[in-house]
């Protein structure tokens, strides 16, 4: 399980990021100021840092200066329109940046891309006879490529990363379609039906009565 340190002084944003990362299968810790972040970098030894630029005590750039020789992946969290912060952070060695507010799937995709570049995260998942290539966004069953839409692919990833866990329709809708999506939970049901049929997962994607769905692991 990859370890991610969330360095963000806004408690609500930090808690939301932590929840989404833990659902995606990451181990997380939170720091709310620069000094606390540096302590956790030593004791927690994260695989990646999500680093807000504007922090109390020590800001994100001061932390990056101290991490200069650590070869530790960093994704900057920046405010909308702060181009100077983005440029400065990238020149100091940040691997990527993401502008607040952001959707969870975008954040997860950027984290996966950075971890793969560092060789921390593999670029594929396996579930039964299905092999999912994350970089190419291709699903194979044996030698056969199975065509999925973008949302079907993201839904499959979410279920696999949370296999054997019951997930509510509302939570699935939030994570795959985004916080501002105004559709109804019926959208989730329709997409579940499609990936069940396309991937022959009728026996594995279980309906949780009046709640949502659970992907059961192959025995």
Tab-separated table of N, CA and C in Angstrom, residues 6-7 10 18 31 40 43 62 65 73 91 94 108 120-121 131 142 144 154-155 160 163 165 173-174 188 198 210-211:
chain	number	residue	atom	x	y	z
A	6	UNK	N	-0.459	14.148	3.073
A	6	UNK	CA	-1.278	15.281	2.642
A	6	UNK	C	-0.889	16.490	3.485
A	7	UNK	N	-0.322	17.502	2.853
A	7	UNK	CA	0.095	18.715	3.562
A	7	UNK	C	-0.816	19.847	3.104
A	10	UNK	N	-6.079	23.646	5.230
A	10	UNK	CA	-7.539	23.686	5.278
A	10	UNK	C	-8.033	22.298	5.682
A	18	UNK	N	-8.071	12.947	2.092
A	18	UNK	CA	-7.759	11.708	2.813
A	18	UNK	C	-8.816	10.640	2.570
A	31	UNK	N	-0.738	16.529	7.493
A	31	UNK	CA	-0.003	17.588	8.189
A	31	UNK	C	-0.679	18.901	7.842
A	40	UNK	N	6.781	14.525	9.772
A	40	UNK	CA	6.145	13.320	9.243
A	40	UNK	C	6.912	12.744	8.062
A	43	UNK	N	9.402	10.515	9.822
A	43	UNK	CA	8.885	9.380	10.586
A	43	UNK	C	7.958	8.479	9.776
A	62	UNK	N	9.519	26.385	0.970
A	62	UNK	CA	10.561	26.105	1.971
A	62	UNK	C	10.702	24.599	2.198
A	65	UNK	N	12.621	23.117	-0.686
A	65	UNK	CA	14.064	23.368	-0.570
A	65	UNK	C	14.729	22.314	0.305
A	73	UNK	N	8.677	12.216	-4.612
A	73	UNK	CA	7.690	12.831	-5.507
A	73	UNK	C	6.807	13.843	-4.788
A	91	UNK	N	9.936	24.494	-11.290
A	91	UNK	CA	11.378	24.752	-11.413
A	91	UNK	C	12.144	24.231	-10.195
A	94	UNK	N	9.005	20.105	-8.370
A	94	UNK	CA	7.708	19.442	-8.211
A	94	UNK	C	7.413	18.600	-9.447
A	108	UNK	N	-6.522	11.414	-8.386
A	108	UNK	CA	-6.058	10.028	-8.376
A	108	UNK	C	-5.254	9.710	-9.629
A	120	UNK	N	6.992	3.258	-8.259
A	120	UNK	CA	6.348	2.868	-7.001
A	120	UNK	C	5.058	2.121	-7.266
A	121	UNK	N	4.337	2.546	-8.295
A	121	UNK	CA	3.031	1.951	-8.584
A	121	UNK	C	3.081	1.257	-9.932
A	131	UNK	N	-7.142	-8.037	-17.153
A	131	UNK	CA	-5.935	-7.245	-16.918
A	131	UNK	C	-6.225	-5.819	-17.359
A	142	UNK	N	-7.698	-12.292	-21.547
A	142	UNK	CA	-6.869	-13.097	-22.435
A	142	UNK	C	-6.270	-12.209	-23.504
A	144	UNK	N	-8.162	-10.753	-25.783
A	144	UNK	CA	-9.259	-9.922	-26.276
A	144	UNK	C	-9.279	-8.578	-25.543
A	154	UNK	N	-13.436	4.005	-15.343
A	154	UNK	CA	-13.217	4.566	-14.010
A	154	UNK	C	-14.050	3.844	-12.957
A	155	UNK	N	-15.250	3.445	-13.323
A	155	UNK	CA	-16.099	2.685	-12.402
A	155	UNK	C	-15.478	1.335	-12.097
A	160	UNK	N	-12.600	-2.322	-8.284
A	160	UNK	CA	-11.461	-3.211	-8.025
A	160	UNK	C	-10.650	-2.718	-6.834
A	163	UNK	N	-12.557	-3.705	-3.707
A	163	UNK	CA	-13.193	-5.022	-3.769
A	163	UNK	C	-13.498	-5.539	-2.361
A	165	UNK	N	-15.776	-4.420	-0.562
A	165	UNK	CA	-16.367	-3.358	0.233
A	165	UNK	C	-17.679	-2.911	-0.419
A	173	UNK	N	-21.248	7.701	-7.443
A	173	UNK	CA	-21.572	8.834	-8.314
A	173	UNK	C	-20.635	10.002	-8.051
A	174	UNK	N	-20.358	10.245	-6.787
A	174	UNK	CA	-19.497	11.353	-6.393
A	174	UNK	C	-18.074	11.154	-6.889
A	188	UNK	N	-25.578	5.280	-12.113
A	188	UNK	CA	-24.689	4.235	-11.597
A	188	UNK	C	-25.233	2.862	-11.962
A	198	UNK	N	-20.356	-6.578	-20.228
A	198	UNK	CA	-19.159	-6.518	-21.067
A	198	UNK	C	-18.025	-7.382	-20.516
A	210	UNK	N	-30.856	-1.737	-1.376
A	210	UNK	CA	-31.165	-0.361	-0.973
A	210	UNK	C	-29.917	0.449	-0.587
A	211	UNK	N	-28.762	0.058	-1.108
A	211	UNK	CA	-27.530	0.776	-0.761
A	211	UNK	C	-26.662	1.016	-1.985
